[in-house]
Coordinates of C-alpha atoms and ligand atoms in Angstrom, one line a residue:
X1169 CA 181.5 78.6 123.9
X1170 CA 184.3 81.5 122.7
X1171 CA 186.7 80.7 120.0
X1172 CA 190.4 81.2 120.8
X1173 CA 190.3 84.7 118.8
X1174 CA 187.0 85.8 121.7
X1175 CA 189.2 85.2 124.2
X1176 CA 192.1 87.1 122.9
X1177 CA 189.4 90.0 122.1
X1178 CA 188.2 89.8 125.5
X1179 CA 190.7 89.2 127.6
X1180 CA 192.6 92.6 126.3
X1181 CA 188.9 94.2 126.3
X1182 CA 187.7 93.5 130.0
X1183 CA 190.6 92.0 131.8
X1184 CA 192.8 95.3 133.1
X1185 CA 195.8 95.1 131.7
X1186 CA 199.1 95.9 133.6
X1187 CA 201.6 96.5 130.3
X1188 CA 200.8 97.6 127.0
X1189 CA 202.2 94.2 125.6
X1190 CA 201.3 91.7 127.7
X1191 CA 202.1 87.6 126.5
X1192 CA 198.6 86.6 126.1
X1193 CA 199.4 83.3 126.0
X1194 CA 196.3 81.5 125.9
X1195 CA 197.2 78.4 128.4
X1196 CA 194.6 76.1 129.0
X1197 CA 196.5 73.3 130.9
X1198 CA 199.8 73.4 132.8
X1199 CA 201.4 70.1 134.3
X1200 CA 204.6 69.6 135.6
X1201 CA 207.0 71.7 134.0
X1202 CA 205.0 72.2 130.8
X1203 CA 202.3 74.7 129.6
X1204 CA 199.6 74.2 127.0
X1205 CA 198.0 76.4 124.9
X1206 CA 194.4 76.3 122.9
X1207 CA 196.2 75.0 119.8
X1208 CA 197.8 72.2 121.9
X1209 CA 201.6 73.8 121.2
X1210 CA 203.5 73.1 124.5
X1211 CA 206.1 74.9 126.7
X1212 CA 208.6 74.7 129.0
X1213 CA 208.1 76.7 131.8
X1214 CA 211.4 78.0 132.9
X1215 CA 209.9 80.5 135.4
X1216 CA 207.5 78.3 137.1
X1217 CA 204.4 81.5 138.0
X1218 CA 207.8 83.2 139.1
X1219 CA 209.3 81.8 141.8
X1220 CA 205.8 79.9 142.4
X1221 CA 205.5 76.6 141.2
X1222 CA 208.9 74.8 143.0
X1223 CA 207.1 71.3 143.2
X1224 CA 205.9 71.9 139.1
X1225 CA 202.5 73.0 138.1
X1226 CA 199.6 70.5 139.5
X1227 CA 201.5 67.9 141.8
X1228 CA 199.1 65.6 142.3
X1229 CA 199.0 65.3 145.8
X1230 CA 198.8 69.5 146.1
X1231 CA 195.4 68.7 143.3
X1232 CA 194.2 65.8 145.8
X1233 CA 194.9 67.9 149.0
X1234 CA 193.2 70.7 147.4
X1235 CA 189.8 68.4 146.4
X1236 CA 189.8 67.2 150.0
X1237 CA 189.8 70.5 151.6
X1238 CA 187.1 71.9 149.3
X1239 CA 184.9 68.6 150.1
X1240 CA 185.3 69.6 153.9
X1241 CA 185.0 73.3 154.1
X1242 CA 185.9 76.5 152.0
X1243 CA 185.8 80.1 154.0
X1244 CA 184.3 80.0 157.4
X1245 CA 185.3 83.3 159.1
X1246 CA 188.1 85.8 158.9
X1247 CA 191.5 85.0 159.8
X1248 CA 192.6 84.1 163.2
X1249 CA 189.2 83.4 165.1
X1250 CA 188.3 79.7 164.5
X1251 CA 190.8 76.3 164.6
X1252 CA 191.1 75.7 161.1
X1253 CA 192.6 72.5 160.9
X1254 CA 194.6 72.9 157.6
X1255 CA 196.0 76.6 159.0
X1256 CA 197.5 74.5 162.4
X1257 CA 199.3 71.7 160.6
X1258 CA 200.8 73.9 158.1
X1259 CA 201.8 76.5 160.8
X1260 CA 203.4 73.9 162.7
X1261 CA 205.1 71.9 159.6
X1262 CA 206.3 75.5 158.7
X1263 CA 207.8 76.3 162.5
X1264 CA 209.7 72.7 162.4
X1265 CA 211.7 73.4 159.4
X1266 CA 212.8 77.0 160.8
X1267 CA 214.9 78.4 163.8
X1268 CA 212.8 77.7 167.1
X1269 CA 212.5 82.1 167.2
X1270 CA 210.3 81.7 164.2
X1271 CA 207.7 80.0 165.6
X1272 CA 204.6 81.7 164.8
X1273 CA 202.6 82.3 161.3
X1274 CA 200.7 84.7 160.7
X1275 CA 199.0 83.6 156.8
X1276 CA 198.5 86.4 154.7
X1277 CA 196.9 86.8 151.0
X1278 CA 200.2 87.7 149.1
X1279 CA 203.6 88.5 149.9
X1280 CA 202.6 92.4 149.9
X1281 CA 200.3 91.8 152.6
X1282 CA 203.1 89.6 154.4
X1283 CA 205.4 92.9 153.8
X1284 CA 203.0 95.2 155.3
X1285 CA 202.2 93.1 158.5
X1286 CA 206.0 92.7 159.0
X1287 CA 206.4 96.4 159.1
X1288 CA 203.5 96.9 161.0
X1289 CA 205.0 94.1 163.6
X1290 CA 208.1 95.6 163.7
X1291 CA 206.8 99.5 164.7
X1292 CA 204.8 97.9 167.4
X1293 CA 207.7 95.7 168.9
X1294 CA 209.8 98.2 168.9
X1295 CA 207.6 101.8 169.3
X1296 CA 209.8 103.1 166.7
X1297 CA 209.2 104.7 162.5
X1298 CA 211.9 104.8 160.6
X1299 CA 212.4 101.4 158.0
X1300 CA 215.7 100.6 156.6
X1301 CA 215.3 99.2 152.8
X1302 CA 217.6 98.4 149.9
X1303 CA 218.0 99.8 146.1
X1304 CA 217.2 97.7 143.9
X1305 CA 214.9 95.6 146.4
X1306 CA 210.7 94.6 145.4
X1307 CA 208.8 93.6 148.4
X1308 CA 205.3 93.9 146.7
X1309 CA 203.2 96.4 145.0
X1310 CA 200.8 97.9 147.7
X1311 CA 201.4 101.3 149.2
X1312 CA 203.8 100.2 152.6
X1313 CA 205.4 97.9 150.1
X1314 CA 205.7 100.5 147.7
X1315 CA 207.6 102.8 150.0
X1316 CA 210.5 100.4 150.6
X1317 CA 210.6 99.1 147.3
X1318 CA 214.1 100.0 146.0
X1319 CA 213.6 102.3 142.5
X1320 CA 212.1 105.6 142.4
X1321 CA 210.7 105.0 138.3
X1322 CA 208.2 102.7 140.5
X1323 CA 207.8 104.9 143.5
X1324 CA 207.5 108.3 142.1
X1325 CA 204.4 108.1 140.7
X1326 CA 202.7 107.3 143.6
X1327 CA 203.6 109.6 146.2
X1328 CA 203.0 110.9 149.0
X1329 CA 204.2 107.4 150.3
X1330 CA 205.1 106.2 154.0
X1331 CA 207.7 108.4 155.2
X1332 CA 210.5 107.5 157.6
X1333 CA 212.1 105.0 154.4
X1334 CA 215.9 105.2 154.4
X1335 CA 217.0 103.3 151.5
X1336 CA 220.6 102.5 151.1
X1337 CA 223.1 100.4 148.7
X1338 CA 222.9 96.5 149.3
X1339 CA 226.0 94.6 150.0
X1340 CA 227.8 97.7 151.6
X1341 CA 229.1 99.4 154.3
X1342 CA 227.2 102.9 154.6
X1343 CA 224.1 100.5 154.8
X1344 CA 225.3 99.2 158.0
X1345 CA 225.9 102.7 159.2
X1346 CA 222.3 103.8 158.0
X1347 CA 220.7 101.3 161.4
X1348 CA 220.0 103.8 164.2
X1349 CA 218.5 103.3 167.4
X1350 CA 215.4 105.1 165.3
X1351 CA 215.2 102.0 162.9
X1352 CA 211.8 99.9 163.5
X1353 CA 213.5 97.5 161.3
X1354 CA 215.7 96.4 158.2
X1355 CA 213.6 94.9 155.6
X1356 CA 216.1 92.8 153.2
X1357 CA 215.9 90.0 150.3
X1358 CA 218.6 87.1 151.2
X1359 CA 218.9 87.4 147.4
X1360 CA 217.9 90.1 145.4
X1361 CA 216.0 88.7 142.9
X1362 CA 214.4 90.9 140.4
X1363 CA 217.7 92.8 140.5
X1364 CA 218.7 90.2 138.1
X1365 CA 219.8 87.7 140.9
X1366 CA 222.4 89.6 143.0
X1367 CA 223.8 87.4 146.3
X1368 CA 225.2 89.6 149.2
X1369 CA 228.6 88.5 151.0
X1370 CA 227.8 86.4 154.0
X1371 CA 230.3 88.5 156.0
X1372 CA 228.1 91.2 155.2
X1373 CA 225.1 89.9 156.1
X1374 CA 226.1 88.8 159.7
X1375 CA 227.4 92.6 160.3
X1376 CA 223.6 93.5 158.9
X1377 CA 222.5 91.3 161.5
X1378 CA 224.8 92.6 163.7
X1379 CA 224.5 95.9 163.4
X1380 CA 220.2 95.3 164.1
X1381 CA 221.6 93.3 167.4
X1382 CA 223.5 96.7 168.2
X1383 CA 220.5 99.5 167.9
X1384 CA 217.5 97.0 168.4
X1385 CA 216.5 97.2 165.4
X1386 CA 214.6 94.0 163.9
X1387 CA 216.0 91.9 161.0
X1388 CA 213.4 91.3 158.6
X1389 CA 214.1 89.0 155.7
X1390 CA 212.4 88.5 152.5
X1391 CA 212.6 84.8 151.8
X1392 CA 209.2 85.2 149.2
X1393 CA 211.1 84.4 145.9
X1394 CA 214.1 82.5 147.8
X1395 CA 212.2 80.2 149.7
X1396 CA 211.4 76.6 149.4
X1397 CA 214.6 75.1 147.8
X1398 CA 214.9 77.7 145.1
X1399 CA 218.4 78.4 146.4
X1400 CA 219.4 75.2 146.8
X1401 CA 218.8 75.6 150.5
X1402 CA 215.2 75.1 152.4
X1403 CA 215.4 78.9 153.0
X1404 CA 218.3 81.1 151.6
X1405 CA 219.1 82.3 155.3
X1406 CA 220.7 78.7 155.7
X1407 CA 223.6 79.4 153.4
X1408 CA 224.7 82.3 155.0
X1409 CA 224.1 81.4 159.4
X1410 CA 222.0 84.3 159.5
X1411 CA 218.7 84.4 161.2
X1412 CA 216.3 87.4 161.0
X1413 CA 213.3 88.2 163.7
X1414 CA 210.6 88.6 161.2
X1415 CA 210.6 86.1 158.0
X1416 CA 208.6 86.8 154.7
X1417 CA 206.9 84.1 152.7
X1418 CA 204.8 83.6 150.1
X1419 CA 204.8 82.9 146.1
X1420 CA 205.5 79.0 146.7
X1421 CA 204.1 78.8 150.2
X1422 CA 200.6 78.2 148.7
X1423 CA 201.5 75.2 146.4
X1424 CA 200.1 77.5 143.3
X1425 CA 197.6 79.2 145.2
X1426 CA 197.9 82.6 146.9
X1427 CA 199.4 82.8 150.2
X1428 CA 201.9 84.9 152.3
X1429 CA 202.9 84.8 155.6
X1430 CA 205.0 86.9 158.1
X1431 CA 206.4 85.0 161.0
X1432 CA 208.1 85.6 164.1
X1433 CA 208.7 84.2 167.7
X1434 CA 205.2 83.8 169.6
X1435 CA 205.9 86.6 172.7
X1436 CA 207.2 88.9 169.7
X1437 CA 203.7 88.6 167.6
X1438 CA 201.8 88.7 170.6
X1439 CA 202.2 92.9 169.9
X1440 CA 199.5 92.6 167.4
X1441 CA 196.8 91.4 170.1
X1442 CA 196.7 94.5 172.1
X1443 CA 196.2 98.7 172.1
X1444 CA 194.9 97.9 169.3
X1445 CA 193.6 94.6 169.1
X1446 CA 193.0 93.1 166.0
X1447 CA 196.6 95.1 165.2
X1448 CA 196.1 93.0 161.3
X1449 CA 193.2 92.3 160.0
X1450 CA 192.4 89.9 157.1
X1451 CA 189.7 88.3 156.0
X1452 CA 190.8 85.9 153.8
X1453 CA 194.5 84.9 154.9
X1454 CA 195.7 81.6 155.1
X1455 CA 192.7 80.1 153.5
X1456 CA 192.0 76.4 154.0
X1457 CA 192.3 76.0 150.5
X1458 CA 195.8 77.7 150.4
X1459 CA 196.8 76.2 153.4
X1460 CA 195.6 72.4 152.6
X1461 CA 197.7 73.3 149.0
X1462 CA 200.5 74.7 150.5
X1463 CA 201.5 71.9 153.1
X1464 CA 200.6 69.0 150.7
X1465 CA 203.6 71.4 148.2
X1466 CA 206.1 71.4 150.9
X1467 CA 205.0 67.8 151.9
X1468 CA 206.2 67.0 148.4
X1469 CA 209.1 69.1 148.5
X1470 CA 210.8 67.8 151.6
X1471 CA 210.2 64.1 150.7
X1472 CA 211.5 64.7 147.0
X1473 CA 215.2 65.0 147.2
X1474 CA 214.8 68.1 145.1
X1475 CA 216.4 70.9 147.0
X1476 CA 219.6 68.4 147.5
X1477 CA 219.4 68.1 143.0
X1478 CA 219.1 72.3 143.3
X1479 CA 223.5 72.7 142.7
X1480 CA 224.2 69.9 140.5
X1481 CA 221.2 71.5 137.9
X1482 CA 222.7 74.8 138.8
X1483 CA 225.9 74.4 137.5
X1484 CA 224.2 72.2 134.4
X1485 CA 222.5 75.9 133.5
X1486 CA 225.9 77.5 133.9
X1487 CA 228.4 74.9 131.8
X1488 CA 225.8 75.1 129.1
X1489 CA 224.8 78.6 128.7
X1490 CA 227.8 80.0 127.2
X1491 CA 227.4 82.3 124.0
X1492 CA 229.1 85.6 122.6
X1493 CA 225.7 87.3 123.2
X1494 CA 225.4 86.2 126.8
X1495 CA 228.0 88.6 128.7
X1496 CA 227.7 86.8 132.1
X1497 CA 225.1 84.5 134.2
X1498 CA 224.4 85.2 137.4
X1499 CA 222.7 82.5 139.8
X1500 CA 221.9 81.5 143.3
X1501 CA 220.7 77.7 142.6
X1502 CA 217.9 77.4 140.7
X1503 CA 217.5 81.6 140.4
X1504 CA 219.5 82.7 137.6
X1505 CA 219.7 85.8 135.4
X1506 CA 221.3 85.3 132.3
X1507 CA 222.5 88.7 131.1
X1508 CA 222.9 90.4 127.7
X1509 CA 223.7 93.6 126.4
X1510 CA 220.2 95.3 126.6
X1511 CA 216.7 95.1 127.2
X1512 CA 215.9 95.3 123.0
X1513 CA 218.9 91.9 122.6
X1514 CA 217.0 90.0 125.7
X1515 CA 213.9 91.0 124.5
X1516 CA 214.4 89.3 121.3
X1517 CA 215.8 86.5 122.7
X1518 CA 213.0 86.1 125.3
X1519 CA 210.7 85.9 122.0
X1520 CA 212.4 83.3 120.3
X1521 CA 212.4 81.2 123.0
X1522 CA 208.6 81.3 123.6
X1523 CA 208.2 81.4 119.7
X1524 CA 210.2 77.9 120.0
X1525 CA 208.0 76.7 123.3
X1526 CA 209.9 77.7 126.2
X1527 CA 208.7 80.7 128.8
X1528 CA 210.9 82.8 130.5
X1529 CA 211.1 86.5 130.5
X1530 CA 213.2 89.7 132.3
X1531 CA 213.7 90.9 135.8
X1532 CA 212.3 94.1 136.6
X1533 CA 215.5 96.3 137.8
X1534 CA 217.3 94.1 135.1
X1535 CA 215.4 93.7 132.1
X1536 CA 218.6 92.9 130.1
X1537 CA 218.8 89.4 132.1
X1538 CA 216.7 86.6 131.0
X1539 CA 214.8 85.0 133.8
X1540 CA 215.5 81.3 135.0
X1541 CA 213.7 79.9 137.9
X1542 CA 211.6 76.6 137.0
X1543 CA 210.1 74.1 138.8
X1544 CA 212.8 72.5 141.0
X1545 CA 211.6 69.1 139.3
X1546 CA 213.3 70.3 136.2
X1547 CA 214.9 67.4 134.6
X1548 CA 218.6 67.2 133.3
X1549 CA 217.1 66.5 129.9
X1550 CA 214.7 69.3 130.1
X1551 CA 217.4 71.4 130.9
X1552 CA 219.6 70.9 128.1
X1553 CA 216.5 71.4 126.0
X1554 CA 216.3 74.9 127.4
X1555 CA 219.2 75.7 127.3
X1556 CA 219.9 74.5 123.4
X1557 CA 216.5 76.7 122.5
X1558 CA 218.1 80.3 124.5
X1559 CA 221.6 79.9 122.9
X1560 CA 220.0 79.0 119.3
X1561 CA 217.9 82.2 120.0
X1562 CA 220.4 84.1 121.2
X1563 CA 222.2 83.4 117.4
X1564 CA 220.6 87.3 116.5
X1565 CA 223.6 88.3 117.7
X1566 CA 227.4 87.8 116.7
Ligands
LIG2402 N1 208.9 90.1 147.8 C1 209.6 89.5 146.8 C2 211.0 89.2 146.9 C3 208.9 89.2 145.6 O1 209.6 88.7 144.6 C4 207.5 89.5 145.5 C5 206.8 89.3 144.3 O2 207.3 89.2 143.2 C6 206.9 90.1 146.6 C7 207.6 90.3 147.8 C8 205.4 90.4 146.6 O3 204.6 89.2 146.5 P1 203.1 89.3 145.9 O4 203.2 89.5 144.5 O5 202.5 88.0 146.3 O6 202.4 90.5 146.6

């Protein structure tokens, strides 16, 4: 058995490492909204995995869905070839809570797989290259996911990347005049999240939606960090009467474990059966494990009265985070940037609030705003809790 210090030693020894400096946290239990670590010290998990765990971490009936599925069957073949009982009912509890032209599922590993198989969809549906993206926009980290995601500091390393990318300002007009009758398809967030929570206009979005009616160019939305209630709607799309032709999930689709999913209307999807066939290929998407997760997650969600609590906690976050260090907040429900001067005075802040058991951290085309999207089960107390921890650790500054 390692001692806490053997796992520190190892864990920054053999597990690769994505930042010089990551947390390390050594967490050995999380339930609900709460973390524990090897010495027993406990925190509050204001980012729930990111945007993952909207029912809290280990809902008992995602645990006991989980425990039943692995007592019946784990992996049996690769995606798409056998009835797999847990895949059908969550495809179908999925296609009853959206638009009747988003009726099929296609599960994925992550949401960058969902990305790529979108674009893919989208090229084949509509024999055309080019792919309309936003600034400022993350759709996942593979290469095709890469390509459209909106910041060259991330890109550039990486090139030669897909070609045929327009990307264009979010939220204005030139973007609108940037859809041709060459564009495959506009891939946008409903919200952009890890630009430190930035909401479009919802006259500008029907015009986006519009203007892909106009050229035949698909509307593909990114509903991965939005979904599930986080926005105080079932899907962000809700809020603003917009409905796109491909939807991306993922992140809280699997209930905590990994899952994506692209999804579209049947006859559309159908394009990835033929010349080629097989037109995406996964092995392990929408694992019985995932899927069995997942549905029990939204089974919880939906019966929980959660997503109606999402405003009135919301606004809680907004009366009480008021500071002279905070220069504004930013939110779309429970998605909420918190913004200060600078990376270094977030940073700091970020610290002390983990240093004083509560997790959050930055967005990554905004790493001066402090991240806030917990579990949707966050309680009123809990809340003021948080919040009384960022402001006392936000006292660095005058
Ligand atoms: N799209 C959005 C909006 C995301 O926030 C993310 C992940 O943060 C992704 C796509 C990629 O998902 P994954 O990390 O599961 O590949």
């Amino acid at each position: 058995m390692s001692t806490g210090q053997d796992y520190h030693r190892l864990f920054h020894r053999h597990v690769a490492q994505t930042s010089p400096n990551p947390l390390g946290l050594d967490i050995v239990k999380a339930e609900g909204c709460y973390l524990y670590d090897r010495d027993g010290k406990e925190y509050l998990d204001l980012i729930g995995g990111i945007s993952v765990c909207n029912t809290g971490h280990r809902h008992p009936r995602v645990v006991a869905a989980i425990k039943d599925q692995a007592d019946r069957y784990l992996h049996l073949l690769v995606y798409g070839e056998l009835i797999q009982t847990p895949q059908v009912e969550y495809a179908a509890l999925l296609a009853g809570q959206l638009p009747a032209t988003l009726d099929s599922v296609y599960f994925t590993n992550s949401g960058a797989e969902a990305t790529e198989g979108a674009m893919k969809l989208a090229k084949r549906i509509t024999g055309r290259t080019e792919i309309v993206a936003f600034n400022r926009s993350y759709h996942g980290s593979t290469q095709g996911a890469l390509s459209i995601m909106g910041d060259e500091y991330w890109r550039n390393a990486f090139r030669p990347l897909l070609p045929g990318i327009r990307h264009v300002e979010y939220n204005t007009p030139e973007a609108l005049a940037a859809i041709t009758d060459r564009t495959a398809c506009v891939i946008a967030e409903t919200v952009q999240a890890e630009r430190g929570v930035f909401a479009p206009q919802a006259a500008w979005l029907r015009l986006l939606r519009q203007r892909c009616d106009e050229t035949g160019a698909l509307l593909v939305l990114d509903e991965i960090q939005t979904g599930f209630g986080r926005t105080g709607t079932l899907w962000a799309f809700q809020a603003y009467d917009v409905i796109p032709d491909i939807l991306l999930l993922g992140k809280a689709l699997g209930g905590g474990l990994p899952m994506g999913a692209f999804i579209a209307h049947r006859e559309r999807m159908w394009a990835l059966t033929g010349d080629p066939v097989l037109g995406h290929i996964t092995t392990f998407g929408g694992h019985p494990l995932c899927c069995a997760a997942g549905r029990a997650s939204m089974e919880v969600l939906l019966g929980s009265g959660w997503i109606d609590e999402v405003a009135r906690k919301e606004a809680l976050f907004r009366r009480l985070l008021i500071h002279p260090a905070i220069k504004t907040v930013r939110s779309r429900g429970l998605l909420i940037a918190v913004e200060y001067d600078s990376f270094g005075q977030n940073k700091r802040v970020i610290d002390a609030c983990i240093a004083a058991g509560v997790l959050t951290d930055w967005y990554l085309f905004a790493p001066h705003c402090l991240r806030i999207a917990p579990p949707l089960s966050i309680t009123e107390t809990q809340i003021e809790k948080a919040c009384a921890i960022i402001l006392s650790s936000s006292d660095f500054f005058p």
